[in-house]
CSV table of C-alpha atoms in Angstrom, one decimal:
chain,number,residue,atom,x,y,z
D,26,MET,CA,105.6,30.5,49.6
D,27,HIS,CA,106.0,34.4,48.4
D,28,VAL,CA,104.4,37.0,51.7
D,29,SER,CA,101.4,39.8,50.8
D,30,LEU,CA,103.8,42.9,49.2
D,31,ARG,CA,100.6,45.2,50.2
D,32,GLY,CA,101.1,47.7,53.0
D,33,LEU,CA,105.4,46.2,53.9
D,34,ALA,CA,108.0,48.7,54.3
D,35,LYS,CA,110.3,48.7,51.5
D,36,PRO,CA,112.9,46.1,53.5
D,37,VAL,CA,116.1,48.7,55.3
D,38,LEU,CA,119.7,47.4,54.6
D,39,HIS,CA,122.2,48.2,56.6
D,40,GLY,CA,125.3,47.4,55.2
D,41,TYR,CA,129.4,49.1,54.1
D,42,PHE,CA,130.1,50.0,50.7
D,43,ARG,CA,133.3,47.3,50.8
D,44,SER,CA,131.9,44.5,52.1
D,45,SER,CA,131.2,41.7,50.4
D,46,CYS,CA,128.1,40.7,52.9
D,47,SER,CA,126.5,44.2,51.6
D,48,TRP,CA,127.1,43.2,48.1
D,49,ARG,CA,125.3,40.2,48.5
D,50,VAL,CA,122.2,41.6,49.7
D,51,ARG,CA,122.4,44.0,47.4
D,52,ILE,CA,123.0,42.0,44.5
D,53,ALA,CA,119.6,39.6,45.0
D,54,PHE,CA,117.2,42.4,45.6
D,55,ALA,CA,118.7,44.3,42.8
D,56,LEU,CA,118.1,40.3,41.0
D,57,LYS,CA,114.4,40.2,42.5
D,58,GLY,CA,113.7,43.8,41.6
D,59,ILE,CA,113.3,44.8,45.4
D,60,GLU,CA,113.3,48.6,46.2
D,61,TYR,CA,115.0,48.9,49.2
D,62,ASP,CA,116.3,51.5,51.5
D,63,GLN,CA,120.4,51.8,52.7
D,64,VAL,CA,121.7,53.6,56.3
D,65,PRO,CA,125.2,52.9,56.0
D,66,VAL,CA,127.5,52.0,58.3
D,67,ASN,CA,130.7,52.3,58.0
D,68,LEU,CA,133.4,50.6,59.8
D,69,ILE,CA,135.9,52.6,59.8
D,70,ARG,CA,134.5,56.1,60.8
D,71,ASP,CA,134.1,56.4,65.1
D,72,GLY,CA,136.3,53.0,65.5
D,73,GLY,CA,133.4,51.1,63.4
D,74,GLN,CA,130.0,52.6,63.7
D,75,GLN,CA,129.6,48.7,63.9
D,76,LEU,CA,130.0,48.4,67.4
D,77,THR,CA,127.3,51.2,68.6
D,78,GLU,CA,125.6,49.5,71.2
D,79,GLN,CA,122.3,51.5,68.6
D,80,TYR,CA,123.6,49.8,65.8
D,81,LYS,CA,125.0,45.4,68.8
D,82,GLU,CA,120.8,46.2,69.5
D,83,LEU,CA,119.9,45.2,65.7
D,84,ASN,CA,122.9,42.7,65.3
D,85,PRO,CA,123.5,41.4,68.1
D,86,MET,CA,127.3,40.3,65.9
D,87,GLN,CA,128.3,43.9,64.7
D,88,GLN,CA,128.6,43.4,61.8
D,89,VAL,CA,126.9,44.0,58.3
D,90,PRO,CA,124.5,43.4,56.8
D,91,ALA,CA,121.7,43.8,58.6
D,92,VAL,CA,118.0,43.7,57.1
D,93,GLU,CA,114.4,45.0,58.5
D,94,ILE,CA,112.1,43.8,56.6
D,95,ASP,CA,109.0,42.7,57.3
D,96,GLY,CA,108.6,42.6,60.6
D,97,VAL,CA,112.0,41.7,61.5
D,98,THR,CA,115.7,41.3,60.9
D,99,LEU,CA,118.3,39.4,59.9
D,100,SER,CA,122.1,39.2,59.2
D,101,GLN,CA,123.9,36.8,58.1
D,102,SER,CA,124.3,36.9,54.6
D,103,LEU,CA,123.0,33.8,53.4
D,104,ALA,CA,119.7,33.7,55.3
D,105,VAL,CA,118.8,37.2,54.0
D,106,ILE,CA,119.2,35.7,50.3
D,107,GLN,CA,117.7,32.7,50.9
D,108,TYR,CA,114.2,34.3,52.8
D,109,ILE,CA,114.3,36.3,50.1
D,110,ASP,CA,114.3,33.7,47.3
D,111,GLU,CA,111.6,31.9,49.6
D,112,THR,CA,108.9,35.0,49.6
D,113,ARG,CA,109.3,37.2,47.0
D,114,PRO,CA,108.8,36.5,43.3
D,115,GLY,CA,111.5,37.3,40.2
D,116,PRO,CA,113.8,34.9,39.3
D,117,ARG,CA,115.0,32.1,41.8
D,118,LEU,CA,118.1,32.6,43.3
D,119,LEU,CA,118.1,28.5,44.1
D,120,PRO,CA,117.7,25.5,42.1
D,121,VAL,CA,114.5,24.0,42.0
D,122,ASP,CA,116.6,21.1,41.3
D,123,PRO,CA,117.4,19.2,44.5
D,124,ILE,CA,120.6,18.4,43.5
D,125,LYS,CA,122.2,21.9,41.9
D,126,ARG,CA,120.8,23.3,44.5
D,127,ALA,CA,123.2,21.7,46.8
D,128,GLN,CA,125.3,23.0,44.7
D,129,VAL,CA,124.8,26.8,45.3
D,130,ARG,CA,124.5,26.4,49.1
D,131,LEU,CA,128.3,23.8,48.5
D,132,ILE,CA,129.9,26.7,46.4
D,133,SER,CA,127.9,29.9,48.9
D,134,ASP,CA,129.1,28.4,52.4
D,135,LEU,CA,132.1,27.5,50.2
D,136,ILE,CA,133.3,31.3,49.3
D,137,ALA,CA,130.4,32.0,52.7
D,138,SER,CA,132.2,30.2,55.7
D,139,GLY,CA,135.8,28.5,54.0
D,140,ILE,CA,137.5,30.9,52.8
D,141,GLN,CA,138.9,32.5,56.6
D,142,PRO,CA,137.2,36.1,57.2
D,143,LEU,CA,139.7,39.1,56.6
D,144,GLN,CA,140.3,40.4,60.3
D,145,LYS,CA,143.0,40.5,60.3
D,146,ILE,CA,144.7,44.4,60.1
D,147,GLY,CA,147.8,46.0,59.5
D,148,ALA,CA,151.1,44.7,57.7
D,149,GLU,CA,149.5,41.3,58.2
D,150,LYS,CA,145.6,41.7,55.9
D,151,VAL,CA,147.6,41.5,52.9
D,152,GLN,CA,149.7,38.4,53.1
D,153,TRP,CA,147.0,36.8,55.3
D,154,ALA,CA,144.2,37.4,52.7
D,155,GLN,CA,146.0,36.7,49.8
D,156,HIS,CA,146.6,32.9,51.3
D,157,PHE,CA,142.8,32.3,52.8
D,158,ILE,CA,142.2,33.2,49.1
D,159,ASP,CA,143.6,31.5,47.3
D,160,ARG,CA,143.5,28.6,49.7
D,161,GLY,CA,140.5,28.6,49.3
D,162,PHE,CA,140.2,28.7,45.4
D,163,GLN,CA,141.7,26.2,44.7
D,164,ALA,CA,139.6,24.2,46.5
D,165,LEU,CA,136.5,25.8,44.5
D,166,GLU,CA,138.0,25.8,41.1
D,167,PRO,CA,137.4,21.7,40.9
D,168,ILE,CA,134.3,22.7,42.1
D,169,LEU,CA,133.3,24.8,39.4
D,170,ARG,CA,135.1,22.5,36.8
D,171,GLN,CA,131.9,19.6,37.6
D,172,THR,CA,128.7,22.2,38.2
D,173,ALA,CA,129.1,25.7,35.6
D,174,GLY,CA,127.6,26.6,32.7
D,175,LYS,CA,126.8,29.7,32.0
D,176,TYR,CA,127.2,30.7,34.9
D,177,CYS,CA,129.4,29.2,38.9
D,178,VAL,CA,125.4,25.8,39.1
D,179,GLY,CA,124.9,25.6,34.7
D,180,ASP,CA,123.2,28.7,33.2
D,181,GLU,CA,120.4,30.0,35.7
D,182,ILE,CA,121.9,32.6,38.1
D,183,SER,CA,121.8,31.4,42.0
D,184,MET,CA,122.8,32.6,45.1
D,185,ALA,CA,126.4,31.0,44.1
D,186,ASP,CA,126.6,34.2,41.3
D,187,ILE,CA,126.0,36.5,44.2
D,188,CYS,CA,128.5,34.5,46.5
D,189,LEU,CA,131.5,34.4,44.0
D,190,VAL,CA,131.7,38.2,42.5
D,191,PRO,CA,132.0,40.6,45.9
D,192,GLN,CA,135.1,37.9,46.5
D,193,VAL,CA,136.5,38.1,43.6
D,194,TYR,CA,136.9,41.5,44.3
D,195,ASN,CA,138.4,41.0,47.2
D,196,ALA,CA,140.6,38.9,45.8
D,197,GLU,CA,141.9,41.5,42.7
D,198,ARG,CA,141.7,44.2,46.1
D,199,PHE,CA,144.7,41.9,47.8
D,200,LYS,CA,145.9,41.8,44.8
D,201,VAL,CA,145.9,37.4,44.4
D,202,ASP,CA,146.2,36.6,40.8
D,203,VAL,CA,143.3,35.2,39.9
D,204,SER,CA,143.8,34.5,36.0
D,205,GLN,CA,145.5,31.0,37.5
D,206,TYR,CA,142.0,30.1,38.1
D,207,PRO,CA,140.3,30.7,34.6
D,208,LEU,CA,137.1,29.7,35.4
D,209,ILE,CA,136.6,31.3,38.3
D,210,LYS,CA,137.8,35.0,36.3
D,211,ARG,CA,135.5,34.0,33.1
D,212,LEU,CA,131.9,33.1,35.1
D,213,HIS,CA,133.2,37.0,36.7
D,214,GLN,CA,133.2,38.7,34.1
D,215,THR,CA,130.7,37.2,32.7
D,216,LEU,CA,128.3,37.9,35.7
D,217,LEU,CA,130.1,41.7,35.4
D,218,GLU,CA,127.9,41.9,32.7
D,219,ILE,CA,124.5,42.1,34.4
D,220,ASP,CA,122.9,45.0,35.3
D,221,ALA,CA,122.1,43.6,39.1
D,222,PHE,CA,125.7,43.4,39.4
D,223,LYS,CA,126.2,46.6,38.0
D,224,MET,CA,124.2,48.7,39.8
D,225,SER,CA,125.1,46.9,43.9
D,226,HIS,CA,128.5,46.9,43.1
D,227,PRO,CA,131.0,49.3,45.6
D,228,SER,CA,131.8,51.9,42.8
D,229,CYS,CA,128.1,52.7,43.2
D,230,GLN,CA,127.2,52.9,46.0
D,231,PRO,CA,125.3,56.0,48.4
D,232,ASP,CA,128.5,56.2,51.5
D,233,THR,CA,131.4,55.0,48.7
D,234,PRO,CA,133.8,57.3,49.0
D,235,VAL,CA,134.2,60.2,46.2
D,236,ASP,CA,137.7,59.2,45.1
D,237,LEU,CA,136.7,55.5,44.9
D,238,ARG,CA,132.9,56.0,42.7
D,239,ALA,CA,132.8,54.7,38.9
């Protein structure tokens, strides 16, 4: 059920320009046409601004994003996206049909949880990322062959697409050969033509370093 937005402050997204999880939330806000404020949390500067006691009060896991919305603070990007979908008008991010909704959740969870988060540091980081992204994409490609239409599940944009695009960005960043996954590549290219995905891109954020701006 949609909530009454009268008198409510704009949501506040605490995130990092290059964070996949933050990008997912930015895409969801853009698709829904929701205005919001951004507070950058630099994961590198000062030893990691997410590790401060002040930020820990917002997100005890000391990760991004944290979203202040409707008087509560939510973390975990998929929970934020589903809350936005349940409380705001606009295009649905999870389908009405229960089978398609389950497929969207399956794909979203595979990407968000099944592909190992990028936690290694130093020289091993690239090899670690390549291994787990490839492993995840090898599973995702045949699933998408069963579910995809114009987008990941049928012909409507969903939370699955919101998860896919940032993950392909990570794949390209870590030199994964995405041409091995023609359906993933095709869906990604289609989605990047959509304004909501363009405006939320890491190259276009307030905290994007000048040398990485579009």
